[in-house]
Amino acid sequence: MAELLEAGMVIAFGISWPLNIAKSLRARTAKGKSLPFLFFIWIGYIFGIASKILSGNITYVFFFYILNFIMVSIDVVLYFRNRRLDKLPETGKE
């Protein structure tokens, strides 16, 4: 039962990342994003992955930790891309 609840938590968190990535792609700005927040989430997934490995409890939930870690990493990359776009001079684009 505990593993099922853990899977539910990780999946629920994971549902938000594709939406967040899509928003980052569309917005093309880093305004409103928090890099420290993204890094704390990223580190949290590293701890979750390490916990699974160290405890030897690698089940299907482990896949969701990895997937979420990858999605947060993509959002971090988009943050830096968008920050670079924010620094470009305005070219009259809307």
XYZ file of N, CA and C in Angstrom:
282
model
N 0.824 -1.197 0.000
C 0.000 0.000 0.000
C 0.869 1.262 0.000
N 1.955 1.243 0.786
C 2.822 2.418 0.862
C 3.430 2.737 -0.506
N 3.809 1.685 -1.240
C 4.392 1.900 -2.563
C 3.369 2.515 -3.518
N 2.135 2.108 -3.416
C 1.068 2.653 -4.252
C 0.853 4.139 -3.950
N 0.867 4.497 -2.669
C 0.728 5.902 -2.283
C 1.910 6.733 -2.762
N 3.108 6.174 -2.647
C 4.299 6.869 -3.135
C 4.203 7.074 -4.647
N 3.763 6.068 -5.353
C 3.597 6.176 -6.800
C 2.586 7.268 -7.123
N 1.499 7.312 -6.383
C 0.496 8.364 -6.588
C 1.074 9.751 -6.409
N 1.904 9.912 -5.379
C 2.529 11.210 -5.139
C 3.445 11.591 -6.289
N 4.306 10.683 -6.694
C 5.283 10.990 -7.740
C 4.576 11.222 -9.079
N 3.535 10.455 -9.358
C 2.782 10.649 -10.601
C 2.049 11.986 -10.583
N 1.443 12.329 -9.447
C 0.745 13.618 -9.341
C 1.710 14.777 -9.566
N 2.898 14.705 -8.968
C 3.897 15.740 -9.216
C 4.310 15.729 -10.679
N 4.451 14.522 -11.228
C 4.906 14.383 -12.608
C 3.940 14.933 -13.638
N 2.667 14.952 -13.332
C 1.673 15.490 -14.266
C 1.900 16.980 -14.496
N 2.369 17.670 -13.484
C 2.553 19.120 -13.609
C 3.749 19.499 -14.478
N 4.761 18.650 -14.588
C 5.975 19.045 -15.310
C 5.778 19.210 -16.817
N 5.061 18.318 -17.508
C 4.843 18.584 -18.938
C 4.090 19.900 -19.171
N 3.147 20.200 -18.276
C 2.414 21.465 -18.394
C 3.340 22.652 -18.180
N 4.230 22.525 -17.209
C 5.186 23.586 -16.915
C 6.188 23.764 -18.055
N 6.627 22.665 -18.640
C 7.557 22.721 -19.767
C 6.880 23.406 -20.953
N 5.635 23.047 -21.242
C 4.901 23.666 -22.345
C 4.746 25.161 -22.116
N 4.477 25.558 -20.882
C 4.337 26.981 -20.553
C 5.662 27.707 -20.756
N 6.766 27.081 -20.350
C 8.087 27.688 -20.529
C 8.410 27.869 -22.016
N 8.034 26.876 -22.815
C 8.289 26.966 -24.260
C 7.473 28.089 -24.888
N 6.202 28.187 -24.504
C 5.327 29.221 -25.079
C 5.680 30.621 -24.600
N 5.976 30.756 -23.321
C 6.198 32.081 -22.730
C 7.474 32.737 -23.245
N 8.509 31.946 -23.487
C 9.795 32.460 -23.955
C 10.348 33.554 -23.038
N 10.066 33.434 -21.757
C 10.596 34.356 -20.761
C 10.831 33.591 -19.462
N 11.833 34.027 -18.719
C 12.124 33.424 -17.422
C 11.426 34.188 -16.302
N 10.740 35.271 -16.664
C 10.039 36.066 -15.647
C 8.972 35.208 -14.983
N 8.951 35.260 -13.670
C 7.990 34.477 -12.911
C 8.486 33.081 -12.543
N 9.638 32.689 -13.056
C 10.229 31.391 -12.719
C 11.217 31.576 -11.578
N 11.341 30.566 -10.750
C 12.279 30.605 -9.640
C 13.311 29.499 -9.821
N 14.528 29.880 -10.129
C 15.594 28.903 -10.292
C 15.870 28.142 -8.992
N 15.916 28.815 -7.832
C 16.122 28.050 -6.589
C 15.014 27.004 -6.377
N 13.778 27.348 -6.689
C 12.679 26.393 -6.555
C 12.919 25.176 -7.441
N 13.284 25.410 -8.698
C 13.542 24.306 -9.623
C 14.681 23.427 -9.123
N 15.737 24.049 -8.607
C 16.870 23.272 -8.111
C 16.516 22.464 -6.860
N 15.683 23.024 -5.964
C 15.271 22.252 -4.785
C 14.421 21.048 -5.185
N 13.547 21.224 -6.162
C 12.757 20.095 -6.662
C 13.688 19.062 -7.295
N 14.635 19.536 -8.101
C 15.607 18.677 -8.782
C 16.398 17.858 -7.759
N 16.875 18.532 -6.718
C 17.642 17.856 -5.662
C 16.750 16.856 -4.921
N 15.484 17.217 -4.705
C 14.550 16.292 -4.058
C 14.410 14.991 -4.833
N 14.347 15.098 -6.161
C 14.258 13.878 -6.970
C 15.564 13.084 -6.917
N 16.694 13.775 -6.847
C 17.977 13.072 -6.688
C 17.970 12.280 -5.376
N 17.489 12.903 -4.303
C 17.408 12.203 -3.018
C 16.471 11.002 -3.106
N 15.338 11.159 -3.771
C 14.402 10.047 -3.930
C 15.014 8.897 -4.705
N 15.731 9.235 -5.786
C 16.404 8.214 -6.594
C 17.480 7.515 -5.778
N 18.280 8.304 -5.054
C 19.346 7.726 -4.223
C 18.757 6.828 -3.139
N 17.641 7.253 -2.554
C 16.992 6.449 -1.520
C 16.564 5.093 -2.064
N 15.985 5.095 -3.258
C 15.549 3.833 -3.872
C 16.747 2.918 -4.140
N 17.822 3.514 -4.640
C 19.014 2.718 -4.956
C 19.650 2.165 -3.683
N 19.845 3.017 -2.680
C 20.500 2.588 -1.444
C 19.686 1.568 -0.666
N 18.362 1.683 -0.720
C 17.520 0.730 0.012
C 17.316 -0.569 -0.772
N 17.713 -0.550 -2.042
C 17.509 -1.727 -2.882
C 16.048 -1.928 -3.252
N 15.256 -0.888 -3.063
C 13.814 -0.954 -3.305
C 13.482 -0.328 -4.665
N 14.059 -0.880 -5.703
C 13.835 -0.343 -7.045
C 12.641 -1.068 -7.652
N 11.529 -0.347 -7.699
C 10.293 -0.880 -8.266
C 9.860 0.035 -9.410
N 8.639 -0.140 -9.874
C 8.133 0.702 -10.952
C 8.114 2.181 -10.573
N 8.037 2.512 -9.305
C 8.023 3.900 -8.853
C 9.340 4.583 -9.217
N 10.418 3.814 -9.219
C 11.739 4.353 -9.567
C 11.705 5.012 -10.938
N 10.994 4.412 -11.892
C 10.860 4.969 -13.240
C 10.275 6.377 -13.190
N 9.276 6.591 -12.332
C 8.639 7.907 -12.247
C 9.563 8.947 -11.621
N 10.398 8.527 -10.672
C 11.402 9.449 -10.134
C 12.352 9.894 -11.250
N 12.809 8.946 -12.055
C 13.718 9.265 -13.159
C 13.023 10.175 -14.170
N 11.789 9.843 -14.530
C 11.042 10.641 -15.501
C 10.848 12.074 -15.006
N 10.463 12.229 -13.748
C 10.282 13.569 -13.180
C 11.601 14.331 -13.130
N 12.676 13.635 -12.774
C 13.997 14.265 -12.743
C 14.355 14.804 -14.134
N 14.083 14.020 -15.167
C 14.375 14.450 -16.539
C 13.529 15.672 -16.903
N 12.249 15.641 -16.536
C 11.381 16.777 -16.875
C 11.792 18.048 -16.145
N 12.185 17.940 -14.887
C 12.663 19.121 -14.161
C 13.951 19.626 -14.816
N 14.811 18.715 -15.235
C 16.051 19.107 -15.924
C 15.742 19.868 -17.205
N 14.748 19.415 -17.952
C 14.340 20.119 -19.176
C 13.853 21.515 -18.837
N 13.071 21.640 -17.760
C 12.564 22.956 -17.368
C 13.699 23.875 -16.928
N 14.728 23.328 -16.290
C 15.896 24.141 -15.906
C 16.613 24.643 -17.163
N 16.786 23.771 -18.148
C 17.417 24.181 -19.406
C 16.584 25.286 -20.064
N 15.274 25.124 -20.064
C 14.399 26.155 -20.652
C 14.478 27.469 -19.878
N 14.659 27.382 -18.568
C 14.831 28.600 -17.775
C 16.028 29.399 -18.293
N 17.153 28.719 -18.495
C 18.348 29.418 -18.970
C 18.171 29.914 -20.405
N 17.487 29.136 -21.242
C 17.197 29.603 -22.606
C 16.333 30.861 -22.545
N 15.294 30.825 -21.737
C 14.389 31.960 -21.645
C 15.057 33.174 -21.010
N 15.947 32.930 -20.070
C 16.682 34.054 -19.478
C 17.557 34.724 -20.525
N 18.171 33.908 -21.395
C 18.971 34.463 -22.490
C 18.075 35.248 -23.443
N 16.900 34.737 -23.740
C 15.960 35.455 -24.605
C 15.515 36.764 -23.966
N 15.366 36.778 -22.648
C 14.979 38.007 -21.942
C 16.036 39.095 -22.093
N 17.278 38.692 -22.239
C 18.373 39.663 -22.339
C 18.561 40.203 -23.752
N 17.943 39.560 -24.750
C 18.074 40.045 -26.116
C 17.317 41.362 -26.264
N 17.859 42.247 -27.095
C 17.137 43.513 -27.300
C 15.799 43.269 -27.990
N 14.828 44.112 -27.675
C 13.517 44.013 -28.303
C 13.654 44.247 -29.801
N 13.014 43.381 -30.578
C 13.076 43.503 -32.032
C 11.700 43.796 -32.616
N 10.789 44.235 -31.766
C 9.456 44.549 -32.246
C 8.559 43.333 -32.351
N 9.021 42.170 -31.840
C 8.195 40.969 -31.865
C 7.128 41.067 -30.793
N 5.998 40.448 -31.059
C 4.929 40.423 -30.056
C 4.900 39.107 -29.364
